[in-house]
Amino acid sequence: MKRFALLALTLMLATTAFAQKKGGGAAGPETQNTPPPTRVPVGPGPKTKPEAEAVQAMLQARAQSPDATIQAVDTLVTKFPKSDFKAFALYTEANAWQQKNDLAKSQVFAEQALAADPKNYDADILIANVLATTTKDTDFDMNDKLTQAEKYAHDALDILATGGKPVLFQMTEEVWTKVKNEDISQAWQAIGTAALVRKKTDDAVAAYQKGLDVNPDPFLMIRAGRALMAARKFDDAIAYDDKVLAMPDAPAQAKTIATSDKSRAAAAKGQK
C-alpha cells in the first residue's frame, strides 16, 4: 500500500536519526546518504538505541515478507511493551496478516492496535474494510457486522477531520495530505461496501465517489463500476471503467480489470 510505504519511510528516517545520535560517531555506509528528516524530532519516540533498532528492523522486515514482518513486530512489542511505537507495530502486524489473507488474525491485531491507541485510525479503517468485505447478505448477524464496519469507518473519518499529523512521523504537509486523503478514501470504501451488501447501490456509489473525490484510486473506481453494473446501470459502469483506462499512472492490473469489466458491461447492455 502506497500510503503505508510513505509512513514507513518517514518513520525510518526518524528512528535512523535517533540511532545515529544515540550511537555517536560517523554514520556507516548504509546511513551516510540517508536524507535528513523534514523536521526536528519532537514528542514521542524511541527511548533507547535498541528500541530504535527494533523499530528499524520491523520496517526493513516489511520489505522482505509478511512472515518476517510478523516476527519483527512480535520481537518489538515483547522486548519493549511500553514503546510509543506499540500501536503502529500492532497495526503493521495486522497489515501483514491481511497480506497473508488471514483476515481473522488481521482484525485481531488491528483491535490490539486500537487497545494500545484508541485514535489509531489506520486500525479503524482496516477493521471496517475487513468487516465490510467479509460480511454476506445471508449472514444472520449481517446488520450488526455492517453497523460495526460503518462505525469504525466513521470513527476514523472523525479522527482524520480533527487531528493533526501523527507525532511519530516526520513528514511534510504535502506528504501528510496525501497519506490522509488515501486513508479517507479507504474509510469511504468500507462504508460503500457495507451499503452494497445491504443492496443500497446508490448509497454505495455515493460513498465510493466521496473516496474518489479526495483520492482517485483506480481500484475504487472499479468497485464503483461493478456496483453500477450489478444494478444494471451499464452506461454509468462503463464511465468508471473509462476513467481507469484514461489514467496514465493506473497500474496495469487495474487497466486489465477495467478493460474486462467494460467488455462485460457493454455485452450486458446489448442484451437488455
Coordinates of C-alpha atoms in Angstrom, one line a residue:
M1 CA 0.0 0.0 0.0
K2 CA 1.4 3.3 -1.1
R3 CA 0.4 5.3 2.0
F4 CA 1.9 2.6 4.3
A5 CA 5.2 2.9 2.4
L6 CA 5.2 6.7 2.9
L7 CA 4.6 6.3 6.6
A8 CA 7.3 3.6 6.9
L9 CA 9.8 5.9 5.1
T10 CA 9.2 8.9 7.4
L11 CA 9.3 6.7 10.5
M12 CA 12.6 5.1 9.2
L13 CA 14.2 8.5 8.9
A14 CA 13.2 9.4 12.4
T15 CA 14.5 6.2 14.0
T16 CA 17.7 6.3 11.9
A17 CA 18.4 9.8 13.0
F18 CA 17.8 8.8 16.7
A19 CA 20.0 5.7 16.4
Q20 CA 22.9 7.7 14.9
K21 CA 22.5 10.4 17.6
K22 CA 22.5 8.0 20.4
G23 CA 25.2 5.8 19.0
G24 CA 27.6 8.7 18.2
G25 CA 30.5 8.6 15.7
A26 CA 30.3 8.7 12.0
A27 CA 27.5 7.2 10.0
G28 CA 28.0 3.8 8.5
P29 CA 28.0 3.2 4.7
E30 CA 24.2 2.4 4.8
T31 CA 23.3 5.6 6.6
Q32 CA 25.6 8.2 5.2
N33 CA 23.3 9.0 2.3
T34 CA 20.1 8.9 4.3
P35 CA 18.1 12.1 3.5
P36 CA 17.7 14.4 6.5
P37 CA 14.3 14.4 8.3
T38 CA 11.8 17.0 7.3
R39 CA 11.8 18.5 10.8
V40 CA 13.5 18.0 14.2
P41 CA 12.1 15.0 16.1
V42 CA 9.8 16.1 18.9
G43 CA 7.4 14.3 21.2
P44 CA 7.1 10.5 21.5
G45 CA 9.9 8.3 20.1
P46 CA 12.3 5.5 20.8
K47 CA 13.6 5.7 24.4
T48 CA 16.8 3.8 23.7
K49 CA 19.0 2.8 20.8
P50 CA 18.0 -0.9 21.0
E51 CA 14.3 0.2 20.7
A52 CA 15.1 2.4 17.7
E53 CA 16.9 -0.5 16.1
A54 CA 14.0 -2.8 16.7
V55 CA 11.7 -0.3 15.0
Q56 CA 14.0 -0.1 12.1
A57 CA 14.2 -3.9 11.9
M58 CA 10.4 -4.0 11.8
L59 CA 10.2 -1.6 8.9
Q60 CA 13.0 -3.4 7.0
A61 CA 11.3 -6.7 7.5
R62 CA 8.2 -5.4 5.7
A63 CA 10.2 -5.3 2.5
Q64 CA 11.1 -8.9 2.9
S65 CA 7.8 -10.8 3.6
P66 CA 4.7 -10.7 5.8
D67 CA 6.2 -13.5 7.9
A68 CA 9.4 -11.5 8.6
T69 CA 7.2 -8.5 9.5
I70 CA 5.2 -10.6 12.0
Q71 CA 8.3 -11.9 13.6
A72 CA 9.9 -8.4 13.8
V73 CA 6.7 -6.9 15.3
D74 CA 6.5 -9.7 17.9
T75 CA 10.1 -9.0 18.9
L76 CA 9.5 -5.3 19.2
V77 CA 6.3 -5.5 21.4
T78 CA 7.8 -8.3 23.5
K79 CA 11.1 -6.5 24.3
F80 CA 9.6 -3.0 24.5
P81 CA 6.0 -3.4 25.7
K82 CA 5.7 0.2 26.6
S83 CA 7.1 1.5 23.3
D84 CA 5.5 4.6 21.8
F85 CA 5.5 2.5 18.6
K86 CA 3.4 -0.3 20.0
A87 CA 0.1 0.7 18.3
F88 CA 1.8 1.3 15.0
A89 CA 3.7 -2.0 15.3
L90 CA 0.5 -4.0 16.0
Y91 CA -1.2 -2.3 13.1
T92 CA 1.8 -3.3 11.0
E93 CA 1.3 -6.9 12.0
A94 CA -2.4 -6.6 11.2
N95 CA -1.4 -5.4 7.7
A96 CA 0.9 -8.3 7.4
W97 CA -1.8 -10.8 8.2
Q98 CA -4.0 -9.1 5.7
Q99 CA -1.3 -9.6 3.1
K100 CA -1.4 -13.3 4.0
N101 CA -5.2 -13.2 3.5
D102 CA -5.8 -14.3 7.1
L103 CA -8.4 -11.6 7.8
A104 CA -9.4 -13.0 11.2
K105 CA -5.9 -12.6 12.6
S106 CA -5.7 -9.2 10.8
Q107 CA -8.7 -8.0 12.7
V108 CA -7.4 -9.3 16.0
F109 CA -4.2 -7.4 15.7
A110 CA -5.9 -4.3 14.5
E111 CA -8.1 -4.5 17.6
Q112 CA -5.0 -4.8 19.7
A113 CA -3.6 -1.7 18.0
L114 CA -6.8 0.2 18.9
A115 CA -6.5 -1.0 22.5
A116 CA -2.9 0.5 22.6
D117 CA -4.1 3.7 20.9
P118 CA -7.9 4.3 20.5
K119 CA -7.1 7.0 18.0
N120 CA -5.3 4.7 15.6
Y121 CA -7.4 5.4 12.6
D122 CA -5.4 3.0 10.4
A123 CA -6.6 0.2 12.6
D124 CA -10.2 1.5 12.4
I125 CA -10.1 1.6 8.6
L126 CA -8.6 -1.9 8.4
I127 CA -11.3 -3.4 10.6
A128 CA -14.0 -1.5 8.8
N129 CA -12.9 -2.9 5.4
V130 CA -12.4 -6.5 6.8
L131 CA -15.9 -6.5 8.2
A132 CA -17.5 -4.9 5.1
T133 CA -15.8 -7.3 2.7
T134 CA -16.3 -10.5 4.6
T135 CA -20.0 -10.0 5.6
K136 CA -22.5 -11.7 3.4
D137 CA -26.2 -10.7 2.9
T138 CA -27.1 -14.2 4.1
D139 CA -25.3 -13.8 7.5
F140 CA -27.7 -13.9 10.4
D141 CA -25.7 -11.1 12.0
M142 CA -25.3 -9.1 8.9
N143 CA -26.7 -5.8 10.2
D144 CA -24.6 -6.0 13.4
K145 CA -21.4 -6.5 11.5
L146 CA -22.1 -3.9 8.9
T147 CA -23.1 -1.4 11.6
Q148 CA -19.8 -2.1 13.3
A149 CA -17.9 -1.6 10.0
E150 CA -19.6 1.7 9.4
K151 CA -18.8 2.9 13.0
Y152 CA -15.2 2.0 12.6
A153 CA -15.0 3.9 9.3
H154 CA -16.8 7.0 10.7
D155 CA -14.6 6.9 13.8
A156 CA -11.6 7.1 11.5
L157 CA -13.1 9.9 9.5
D158 CA -13.8 11.9 12.7
I159 CA -10.2 11.5 13.9
L160 CA -8.8 12.4 10.5
A161 CA -11.0 15.5 10.4
T162 CA -10.0 16.8 13.8
G163 CA -6.4 15.6 14.3
G164 CA -3.1 16.8 13.0
K165 CA -0.1 15.0 11.7
P166 CA 0.9 11.8 13.7
V167 CA 3.7 12.8 16.1
L168 CA 5.6 9.6 15.4
F169 CA 6.2 10.5 11.8
Q170 CA 8.3 13.2 10.3
M171 CA 6.5 14.3 7.1
T172 CA 5.9 17.5 5.1
E173 CA 2.4 18.9 4.8
E174 CA 2.3 17.7 1.2
V175 CA 3.0 14.1 2.3
W176 CA 0.6 14.3 5.2
T177 CA -2.2 15.5 2.9
K178 CA -1.5 12.6 0.5
V179 CA -1.5 10.0 3.3
K180 CA -4.6 11.5 5.0
N181 CA -6.6 11.5 1.7
E182 CA -5.7 7.9 1.0
D183 CA -7.0 7.0 4.5
I184 CA -10.2 9.0 4.0
S185 CA -10.7 7.2 0.7
Q186 CA -10.3 3.8 2.3
A187 CA -12.8 4.7 5.0
W188 CA -15.4 5.6 2.4
Q189 CA -14.6 2.4 0.6
A190 CA -15.7 0.4 3.7
I191 CA -18.8 2.5 4.0
G192 CA -19.6 2.0 0.4
T193 CA -19.0 -1.8 0.5
A194 CA -21.3 -2.1 3.6
A195 CA -24.0 -0.3 1.7
L196 CA -23.5 -2.6 -1.2
V197 CA -24.0 -5.7 1.0
R198 CA -27.2 -4.0 2.2
K199 CA -28.2 -3.8 -1.5
K200 CA -28.2 0.0 -1.4
T201 CA -26.4 0.6 -4.7
D202 CA -26.9 4.4 -4.8
D203 CA -25.6 4.8 -1.3
A204 CA -22.6 2.6 -2.1
V205 CA -21.7 4.5 -5.2
A206 CA -22.1 7.8 -3.4
A207 CA -19.7 6.7 -0.7
Y208 CA -17.2 5.4 -3.2
Q209 CA -17.4 8.7 -5.0
K210 CA -16.6 10.6 -1.8
G211 CA -13.5 8.5 -1.5
L212 CA -12.6 9.2 -5.1
D213 CA -13.1 12.9 -4.6
V214 CA -10.1 13.0 -2.3
N215 CA -8.0 10.2 -3.9
P216 CA -8.6 9.0 -7.4
D217 CA -7.8 5.4 -6.7
P218 CA -8.4 3.2 -9.8
F219 CA -9.4 0.2 -7.8
L220 CA -12.1 2.2 -6.0
M221 CA -13.3 3.3 -9.4
I222 CA -13.5 -0.3 -10.4
R223 CA -15.6 -1.0 -7.3
A224 CA -18.0 1.8 -8.2
G225 CA -18.3 0.5 -11.7
R226 CA -19.0 -3.0 -10.6
A227 CA -21.7 -1.8 -8.2
L228 CA -23.4 0.0 -11.0
M229 CA -23.1 -3.0 -13.3
A230 CA -24.8 -5.2 -10.7
A231 CA -27.6 -2.6 -10.6
R232 CA -27.7 -2.8 -14.5
K233 CA -26.7 0.8 -14.9
F234 CA -24.3 -0.2 -17.6
D235 CA -23.5 3.2 -19.1
D236 CA -22.6 4.6 -15.7
A237 CA -20.5 1.5 -15.0
I238 CA -18.6 1.9 -18.4
A239 CA -18.0 5.6 -17.5
Y240 CA -16.0 4.5 -14.4
D241 CA -14.1 1.9 -16.4
D242 CA -13.2 4.5 -19.0
K243 CA -11.8 6.8 -16.2
V244 CA -9.5 4.0 -15.1
L245 CA -8.3 3.4 -18.7
A246 CA -7.7 7.1 -19.1
M247 CA -5.4 7.3 -16.1
P248 CA -1.8 7.5 -17.2
D249 CA -0.5 6.2 -13.9
A250 CA -3.0 3.5 -13.2
P251 CA -1.4 0.1 -12.5
A252 CA -1.5 -2.4 -15.4
Q253 CA -3.6 -4.8 -13.2
A254 CA -6.3 -2.0 -12.8
K255 CA -6.4 -1.4 -16.5
T256 CA -6.7 -5.1 -17.3
I257 CA -9.6 -5.4 -14.9
A258 CA -11.3 -2.2 -16.2
T259 CA -11.0 -3.5 -19.8
S260 CA -12.6 -6.8 -18.8
D261 CA -15.4 -5.1 -16.8
K262 CA -16.1 -2.6 -19.6
S263 CA -16.4 -5.5 -22.1
R264 CA -18.8 -7.4 -19.8
A265 CA -20.9 -4.2 -19.2
A266 CA -21.1 -3.5 -22.9
A267 CA -22.2 -7.1 -23.7
A268 CA -24.8 -7.0 -20.9
K269 CA -26.0 -3.6 -22.2
G270 CA -26.6 -5.1 -25.6
Q271 CA -28.7 -7.9 -24.1
K272 CA -31.1 -5.6 -22.2

